[in-house]
Coordinates of C-alpha atoms in Angstrom, one line a residue:
Chain G
M8 CA 23.0 -27.0 -95.5
T9 CA 20.6 -26.8 -98.4
P10 CA 17.0 -26.4 -97.3
S11 CA 15.1 -29.7 -97.5
A12 CA 12.2 -30.1 -99.8
P13 CA 8.8 -29.5 -98.1
T14 CA 8.4 -32.6 -95.9
P15 CA 5.4 -34.6 -97.1
A16 CA 2.8 -35.6 -94.5
Y17 CA 4.6 -37.9 -92.0
R18 CA 4.9 -41.3 -93.7
R19 CA 5.3 -44.5 -91.9
L20 CA 8.4 -46.3 -93.1
S21 CA 9.3 -49.9 -92.3
V22 CA 12.2 -50.3 -89.9
E23 CA 14.5 -51.1 -92.8
E24 CA 13.4 -48.2 -94.8
R25 CA 13.8 -45.8 -91.9
R26 CA 17.2 -47.2 -91.1
S27 CA 18.4 -46.7 -94.6
Q28 CA 16.9 -43.2 -94.7
L29 CA 18.9 -42.3 -91.6
L30 CA 22.1 -43.8 -93.0
D31 CA 21.7 -41.9 -96.3
A32 CA 21.1 -38.6 -94.4
A33 CA 24.1 -39.3 -92.2
L34 CA 26.4 -40.3 -95.1
S35 CA 25.6 -37.1 -97.0
L36 CA 26.2 -35.0 -93.9
F37 CA 29.5 -36.7 -93.1
A38 CA 30.4 -36.3 -96.7
H39 CA 30.4 -32.5 -96.4
R40 CA 31.7 -32.0 -92.9
A41 CA 34.0 -33.7 -90.5
P42 CA 32.2 -36.1 -88.2
E43 CA 33.0 -34.0 -85.2
E44 CA 31.1 -31.2 -86.8
V45 CA 27.9 -33.2 -87.4
S46 CA 25.5 -33.6 -84.6
L47 CA 22.6 -36.1 -84.2
D48 CA 20.3 -33.1 -84.4
D49 CA 21.7 -32.4 -87.9
V50 CA 21.0 -35.9 -88.9
A51 CA 17.5 -35.8 -87.5
E52 CA 16.8 -32.5 -89.3
A53 CA 18.2 -33.8 -92.6
A54 CA 16.1 -36.9 -92.4
G55 CA 13.0 -34.9 -91.2
V56 CA 12.6 -37.0 -88.0
S57 CA 13.0 -36.4 -84.3
R58 CA 16.3 -36.8 -82.4
P59 CA 14.9 -39.5 -80.2
L60 CA 14.0 -41.5 -83.2
V61 CA 17.6 -41.3 -84.4
Y62 CA 18.7 -42.6 -81.0
R63 CA 16.2 -45.4 -81.1
Y64 CA 17.9 -46.7 -84.3
F65 CA 21.4 -45.9 -83.3
P66 CA 21.6 -46.0 -79.5
G67 CA 25.4 -45.9 -79.8
G68 CA 25.1 -42.3 -81.1
K69 CA 27.2 -40.7 -83.7
Q70 CA 30.1 -43.1 -83.9
Q71 CA 27.7 -46.0 -84.4
L72 CA 25.8 -44.0 -87.0
Y73 CA 29.0 -43.0 -88.8
E74 CA 30.3 -46.6 -88.9
A75 CA 27.0 -47.9 -90.0
A76 CA 26.8 -45.4 -92.8
L77 CA 30.3 -46.3 -94.0
R78 CA 29.5 -50.0 -93.9
S79 CA 26.2 -49.5 -95.7
A80 CA 28.0 -47.5 -98.5
A81 CA 30.7 -50.2 -98.7
E82 CA 28.1 -52.9 -99.1
E83 CA 26.3 -51.0 -101.8
L84 CA 29.7 -50.6 -103.5
R85 CA 30.4 -54.3 -103.3
N86 CA 27.0 -55.0 -104.9
C87 CA 28.1 -53.1 -108.0
F88 CA 30.7 -55.8 -108.7
D89 CA 28.0 -58.6 -108.9
E90 CA 27.9 -59.7 -112.4
P91 CA 27.0 -63.1 -113.9
L92 CA 29.9 -65.3 -114.9
Q93 CA 28.7 -65.4 -118.5
G94 CA 29.4 -63.9 -121.8
P95 CA 32.4 -62.0 -123.1
L96 CA 34.7 -60.8 -120.4
L97 CA 35.2 -57.1 -121.2
P98 CA 31.5 -56.3 -121.5
R99 CA 31.1 -57.8 -118.0
L100 CA 33.8 -55.4 -116.7
S101 CA 32.0 -52.6 -118.5
R102 CA 28.7 -53.3 -116.8
A103 CA 30.3 -53.5 -113.4
L104 CA 32.1 -50.2 -114.0
D105 CA 28.8 -48.6 -115.2
R106 CA 27.3 -49.6 -111.8
Y107 CA 30.3 -48.4 -110.0
L108 CA 30.4 -45.0 -111.7
A109 CA 26.7 -44.6 -111.1
F110 CA 27.4 -45.2 -107.4
V111 CA 30.2 -42.6 -107.5
D112 CA 28.0 -40.2 -109.3
Q113 CA 25.1 -40.6 -106.9
H114 CA 27.1 -40.4 -103.7
D115 CA 29.5 -37.7 -104.9
A116 CA 31.2 -36.2 -101.9
G117 CA 30.0 -39.1 -99.8
F118 CA 32.1 -41.4 -102.0
S119 CA 35.2 -39.2 -101.5
A120 CA 34.5 -39.2 -97.7
L121 CA 34.2 -43.0 -97.8
L122 CA 37.5 -43.5 -99.6
Q123 CA 39.4 -41.0 -97.6
G124 CA 38.0 -42.4 -94.3
G125 CA 36.9 -39.0 -93.2
S126 CA 38.7 -37.3 -90.4
V127 CA 37.2 -39.6 -87.8
V128 CA 39.5 -40.9 -85.1
E129 CA 38.6 -44.5 -85.8
T130 CA 40.6 -44.4 -89.0
S131 CA 41.9 -48.0 -88.8
R132 CA 38.4 -49.4 -88.6
T133 CA 37.1 -47.3 -91.6
T134 CA 40.3 -48.1 -93.5
A135 CA 39.6 -51.8 -93.0
T136 CA 36.1 -51.3 -94.4
V137 CA 37.4 -49.7 -97.6
D138 CA 40.2 -52.2 -97.9
G139 CA 37.6 -54.9 -97.8
V140 CA 35.9 -53.3 -100.8
R141 CA 39.2 -53.2 -102.7
R142 CA 39.9 -56.8 -101.9
A143 CA 36.4 -57.8 -103.0
A144 CA 36.9 -56.0 -106.3
A145 CA 40.1 -57.9 -106.9
E146 CA 38.5 -61.2 -106.0
H147 CA 35.6 -60.6 -108.4
I148 CA 38.0 -59.8 -111.2
M149 CA 40.0 -63.0 -110.6
R150 CA 36.8 -65.1 -110.5
H151 CA 35.7 -63.7 -113.8
L152 CA 39.2 -64.3 -115.3
E153 CA 38.8 -67.9 -113.9
V154 CA 42.1 -67.5 -112.0
T155 CA 42.2 -69.5 -108.8
E156 CA 45.9 -68.9 -107.9
A157 CA 47.0 -65.5 -109.1
G158 CA 50.8 -65.1 -109.2
P159 CA 52.3 -61.9 -107.7
R160 CA 52.6 -60.1 -111.0
L161 CA 49.0 -60.6 -112.0
R162 CA 47.8 -59.7 -108.5
M163 CA 49.9 -56.6 -108.4
T164 CA 48.6 -55.5 -111.8
V165 CA 45.0 -56.0 -110.9
R166 CA 45.4 -54.1 -107.6
M167 CA 47.2 -51.3 -109.3
W168 CA 44.4 -51.0 -111.8
I169 CA 41.8 -50.9 -109.0
T170 CA 43.7 -48.1 -107.3
A171 CA 44.0 -46.2 -110.5
V172 CA 40.2 -46.6 -111.0
E173 CA 39.6 -45.1 -107.5
A174 CA 41.9 -42.3 -108.3
A175 CA 40.1 -41.7 -111.6
S176 CA 36.8 -41.6 -109.7
L177 CA 38.0 -39.0 -107.2
I178 CA 39.5 -36.8 -110.0
W179 CA 36.3 -37.3 -112.0
L180 CA 34.2 -35.9 -109.1
D181 CA 36.7 -33.0 -108.8
E182 CA 36.4 -32.2 -112.5
D183 CA 32.7 -31.9 -112.6
K184 CA 32.3 -35.4 -113.9
Q185 CA 34.2 -35.0 -117.1
P186 CA 34.7 -36.9 -119.3
P187 CA 31.1 -38.4 -119.4
A188 CA 30.7 -41.7 -117.5
A189 CA 30.5 -43.8 -120.6
E190 CA 33.7 -42.5 -122.0
L191 CA 35.5 -42.9 -118.6
R192 CA 34.2 -46.5 -118.4
D193 CA 35.6 -47.4 -121.9
W194 CA 38.8 -45.7 -121.1
L195 CA 39.2 -47.7 -117.9
V196 CA 38.4 -50.9 -119.6
E197 CA 41.1 -50.1 -122.2
Q198 CA 43.6 -49.3 -119.5
F199 CA 42.8 -52.7 -117.9
V200 CA 43.7 -54.5 -121.1
A201 CA 46.8 -52.2 -121.6
V202 CA 48.3 -52.8 -118.2
L203 CA 47.6 -56.6 -118.4
S204 CA 49.4 -56.6 -121.8
V205 CA 52.4 -54.9 -120.3
T206 CA 52.5 -57.5 -117.5
A207 CA 52.0 -60.3 -120.1
R208 CA 55.5 -59.5 -121.4
R209 CA 57.1 -60.8 -118.2
D210 CA 54.4 -63.2 -116.9
Q211 CA 53.1 -66.4 -118.4
Q212 CA 49.9 -66.5 -116.5
T213 CA 49.0 -63.0 -117.5
A214 CA 50.0 -63.7 -121.1
A215 CA 47.5 -66.5 -121.3
L216 CA 44.8 -64.3 -119.9
V217 CA 45.5 -61.5 -122.4
E218 CA 45.3 -64.1 -125.2
A219 CA 42.0 -65.3 -123.9
L220 CA 40.7 -61.8 -123.6
S221 CA 41.5 -61.0 -127.2
A222 CA 40.0 -64.3 -128.5
D223 CA 36.9 -63.4 -126.5
L224 CA 36.2 -60.1 -128.3
Chain Z
M4 CA 61.3 -53.0 -80.5
T5 CA 64.4 -54.6 -81.8
P6 CA 67.3 -54.0 -79.4
S7 CA 69.5 -51.3 -80.6
A8 CA 73.0 -51.9 -81.5
P9 CA 75.5 -51.2 -78.8
T10 CA 75.6 -47.4 -78.5
P11 CA 79.0 -46.1 -79.6
A12 CA 80.7 -43.7 -77.2
Y13 CA 78.7 -40.5 -77.1
R14 CA 79.3 -38.6 -80.3
R15 CA 78.8 -34.9 -80.8
L16 CA 76.6 -34.2 -83.7
S17 CA 75.8 -30.9 -85.4
V18 CA 72.4 -29.5 -84.7
E19 CA 71.3 -30.6 -88.2
E20 CA 72.7 -34.1 -87.8
R21 CA 71.1 -34.4 -84.4
R22 CA 67.7 -33.2 -85.7
S23 CA 67.8 -35.5 -88.6
Q24 CA 68.8 -38.4 -86.3
L25 CA 65.8 -37.7 -84.1
L26 CA 63.5 -37.5 -87.1
D27 CA 64.8 -40.8 -88.4
A28 CA 64.3 -42.5 -85.1
A29 CA 60.8 -41.0 -84.8
L30 CA 59.8 -42.0 -88.3
S31 CA 60.8 -45.6 -87.8
L32 CA 58.9 -45.8 -84.5
F33 CA 55.8 -44.2 -85.9
A34 CA 56.1 -46.6 -88.8
H35 CA 55.6 -49.5 -86.5
R36 CA 53.2 -48.2 -84.0
A37 CA 50.3 -45.7 -83.8
P38 CA 51.6 -42.3 -82.7
E39 CA 49.5 -42.5 -79.5
E40 CA 51.6 -45.6 -78.6
V41 CA 54.9 -43.9 -79.1
S42 CA 56.3 -41.9 -76.2
L43 CA 59.1 -39.3 -76.3
D44 CA 61.0 -41.7 -74.1
D45 CA 60.8 -44.3 -76.8
V46 CA 62.2 -41.8 -79.3
A47 CA 65.0 -40.8 -76.9
E48 CA 65.8 -44.4 -76.3
A49 CA 65.8 -45.3 -80.0
A50 CA 68.1 -42.4 -80.8
G51 CA 70.3 -43.1 -77.8
V52 CA 69.8 -39.7 -76.3
S53 CA 68.2 -38.2 -73.3
R54 CA 64.5 -37.2 -73.1
P55 CA 65.3 -33.5 -72.4
L56 CA 67.4 -33.4 -75.5
V57 CA 64.5 -34.6 -77.6
Y58 CA 62.4 -31.8 -76.0
R59 CA 65.1 -29.3 -76.7
Y60 CA 64.8 -30.0 -80.4
F61 CA 61.0 -30.5 -80.4
P62 CA 59.6 -28.3 -77.7
G63 CA 56.1 -29.0 -79.1
G64 CA 56.5 -32.6 -78.1
K65 CA 55.2 -35.6 -79.9
Q66 CA 52.8 -33.9 -82.3
Q67 CA 55.5 -31.6 -83.5
L68 CA 58.0 -34.4 -83.8
Y69 CA 55.5 -36.5 -85.8
E70 CA 54.7 -33.8 -88.2
A71 CA 58.3 -32.9 -88.6
A72 CA 59.2 -36.5 -89.4
L73 CA 56.4 -36.7 -92.0
R74 CA 57.5 -33.4 -93.6
S75 CA 61.1 -34.5 -93.7
A76 CA 60.2 -37.8 -95.3
A77 CA 58.0 -36.0 -97.8
E78 CA 60.9 -33.6 -98.7
E79 CA 63.3 -36.5 -99.2
L80 CA 60.7 -38.1 -101.4
R81 CA 60.3 -34.9 -103.5
N82 CA 64.1 -34.9 -104.0
C83 CA 63.8 -38.2 -105.7
F84 CA 62.0 -36.6 -108.6
D85 CA 64.8 -34.1 -109.3
E86 CA 66.2 -35.0 -112.7
P87 CA 67.9 -32.8 -115.3
L88 CA 65.7 -31.9 -118.2
Q89 CA 68.1 -33.5 -120.7
G90 CA 68.4 -36.7 -122.7
P91 CA 65.8 -39.2 -123.7
L92 CA 62.6 -39.0 -121.6
L93 CA 62.0 -42.6 -120.5
P94 CA 65.5 -43.0 -119.1
R95 CA 64.9 -39.9 -117.0
L96 CA 61.7 -41.5 -115.7
S97 CA 63.6 -44.7 -115.0
R98 CA 66.3 -42.8 -113.0
A99 CA 63.6 -41.0 -110.9
L100 CA 61.9 -44.3 -110.2
D101 CA 65.2 -45.8 -109.2
R102 CA 65.6 -43.2 -106.6
Y103 CA 62.0 -43.4 -105.5
L104 CA 62.2 -47.2 -105.1
A105 CA 65.4 -46.8 -103.2
F106 CA 63.6 -44.5 -100.8
V107 CA 60.7 -47.0 -100.5
D108 CA 63.2 -49.8 -99.9
Q109 CA 65.1 -47.9 -97.2
H110 CA 62.1 -46.5 -95.3
D111 CA 60.0 -49.6 -95.6
A112 CA 57.2 -49.5 -93.0
G113 CA 57.9 -45.8 -92.6
F114 CA 56.9 -45.3 -96.2
S115 CA 53.6 -47.1 -95.6
A116 CA 53.0 -45.0 -92.5
L117 CA 53.7 -41.9 -94.5
L118 CA 51.3 -42.8 -97.3
Q119 CA 48.6 -44.0 -95.0
G120 CA 48.9 -40.9 -92.8
G121 CA 49.2 -43.1 -89.7
S122 CA 46.3 -43.1 -87.3
V123 CA 47.1 -39.7 -86.0
V124 CA 44.3 -37.4 -85.2
E125 CA 45.6 -34.6 -87.4
T126 CA 44.9 -36.6 -90.6
S127 CA 44.0 -33.6 -92.7
R128 CA 47.4 -32.0 -92.2
T129 CA 49.3 -35.2 -92.9
T130 CA 47.1 -35.9 -95.9
A131 CA 48.0 -32.5 -97.2
T132 CA 51.7 -33.3 -96.9
V133 CA 51.3 -36.5 -98.9
D134 CA 49.1 -34.8 -101.5
G135 CA 51.8 -32.2 -101.9
V136 CA 54.2 -35.0 -102.9
R137 CA 51.8 -36.4 -105.4
R138 CA 51.2 -33.0 -106.9
A139 CA 55.0 -32.4 -107.1
A140 CA 55.4 -35.8 -108.9
A141 CA 52.7 -34.8 -111.5
E142 CA 54.3 -31.4 -112.0
H143 CA 57.7 -32.9 -112.6
I144 CA 56.3 -35.3 -115.2
M145 CA 54.6 -32.4 -117.0
R146 CA 57.8 -30.4 -117.0
H147 CA 59.8 -33.2 -118.5
L148 CA 57.1 -33.8 -121.1
E149 CA 57.3 -30.0 -121.8
V150 CA 53.6 -29.7 -121.2
T151 CA 52.6 -26.3 -119.9
E152 CA 48.8 -26.7 -120.0
A153 CA 47.8 -30.3 -119.5
G154 CA 44.3 -31.1 -120.7
P155 CA 42.0 -33.1 -118.3
R156 CA 42.6 -36.5 -120.0
L157 CA 46.4 -36.2 -119.9
R158 CA 46.2 -34.9 -116.3
M159 CA 44.0 -37.7 -115.2
T160 CA 46.2 -40.3 -116.9
V161 CA 49.3 -39.0 -115.1
R162 CA 47.6 -38.8 -111.8
M163 CA 46.2 -42.4 -112.2
W164 CA 49.7 -43.7 -113.0
I165 CA 51.2 -42.0 -110.0
T166 CA 48.5 -43.5 -107.7
A167 CA 49.2 -46.9 -109.3
V168 CA 52.9 -46.5 -108.6
E169 CA 52.1 -45.8 -105.0
A170 CA 49.9 -48.9 -104.8
A171 CA 52.7 -50.9 -106.4
S172 CA 55.2 -49.7 -103.8
L173 CA 53.0 -50.7 -100.9
I174 CA 52.3 -54.1 -102.4
W175 CA 56.0 -54.5 -103.2
L176 CA 56.8 -53.9 -99.5
D177 CA 54.1 -56.4 -98.5
E178 CA 55.5 -59.0 -100.9
D179 CA 59.0 -59.0 -99.6
K180 CA 60.2 -56.6 -102.3
Q181 CA 59.4 -58.9 -105.2
P182 CA 59.9 -58.5 -108.1
P183 CA 63.4 -57.0 -107.8
A184 CA 63.4 -53.2 -107.9
A185 CA 65.0 -53.0 -111.4
E186 CA 62.2 -55.2 -112.9
L187 CA 59.5 -53.2 -111.0
R188 CA 61.0 -50.0 -112.4
D189 CA 61.0 -51.2 -116.0
W190 CA 57.5 -52.5 -115.6
L191 CA 56.2 -49.2 -114.2
V192 CA 57.9 -47.3 -117.1
E193 CA 56.2 -49.6 -119.6
Q194 CA 52.9 -49.1 -117.9
F195 CA 53.3 -45.4 -118.1
V196 CA 53.8 -45.6 -121.9
A197 CA 50.8 -48.1 -122.1
V198 CA 48.3 -45.9 -120.3
L199 CA 49.4 -42.8 -122.2
S200 CA 48.9 -44.8 -125.4
V201 CA 45.4 -45.7 -124.4
T202 CA 44.6 -42.0 -123.6
A203 CA 46.2 -41.0 -126.9
R204 CA 43.3 -42.7 -128.8
R205 CA 40.9 -40.1 -127.4
D206 CA 43.2 -37.1 -126.8
Q207 CA 45.2 -35.2 -129.3
Q208 CA 47.6 -33.7 -126.8
T209 CA 48.5 -37.1 -125.4
A210 CA 48.8 -38.6 -128.9
A211 CA 51.4 -36.0 -129.7
L212 CA 53.3 -36.9 -126.6
V213 CA 53.2 -40.6 -127.3
E214 CA 54.6 -39.9 -130.7
A215 CA 57.4 -37.8 -129.2
L216 CA 58.2 -40.5 -126.7
S217 CA 58.6 -43.2 -129.3
A218 CA 60.6 -41.0 -131.6
D219 CA 62.8 -40.4 -128.5
L220 CA 63.7 -44.0 -128.0

């Protein structure tokens, strides 16, 4: 573990602040080690608090803390997708991707751990959390595209792109965050248009969207 | 479990045939249930053999059988990528995808289980098996493209496409194998060209490949 910065004089945090501080500490520990190798003592130390305090917030112990950390990261991730339903479509997508990539950048290994579900036993529950984020991303995209009933080809295209974005984020972290986030973002937006255009050749609904997208530019 | 077809009069199989019969039975059981809910009795029953015989082939018990089943599926999957380095490039990709989709079609839930690593405790080992298949797919593509040193943008594009193909396969299984395999295959090939073309705008190496691909048609 990296030594923590000198702890400032004990500061009183609100319950919410303390909870979120503990979750952050936990997520970054779980990001670097398997959950079975992280103890509550480690979490307490990383957060600069006592072990009983961690227990007060998470009486269920490590499993509860782990799941809460995953859920909190998932929620933060969902928040990245919030974007007003106004203005040209592709800049909306760019802004959401900017926030998403900032999240990936900030959480780094924690993001990989979140996506890969860690090596925790309760894989099915953590997988459900991550799948919920993927579904939310797809729903946001459909809402912005003003699609209420997406046909199978459009749905598949959007889900494939979302998976490709995830893969790109993991590779990006592996490759020392190259290319720069702004380039990656533009590239992903262009890929979105490109794959929709391919689908448009065999799907009316997607063809109409692609037309709307290019009229929108 | 679906009732098995009436067992034909006991047939002598070679060691290899027997082994592969047991692996198939195991894979399809693990595909539908968590490994902890599958017993060796179930495997014996599904394969129409005795429990001691399963133990004779897999003395390490369930964990050994599970990992062997995954490895065998992974190997079969890698074989799909084997394609002579001759003739126009995109038809080579189409043929490999045909074999891959036939594998997905045949293994169905077993394929999903393979990709999702199941809920087994030894996730890291099974993840490594699947990652090996992904890496093999990327290497095959680079070999066919005659690229010996892929730059980061080309590498990322190919890996993103491979992940998107995986996602498409899982969705395809979920959606009762619609669209038909041949259409899905063409669609995936077109997406491959489309995403490479997007990357070509910002990467010389990829631009040269896209040019070669279109000259090749």
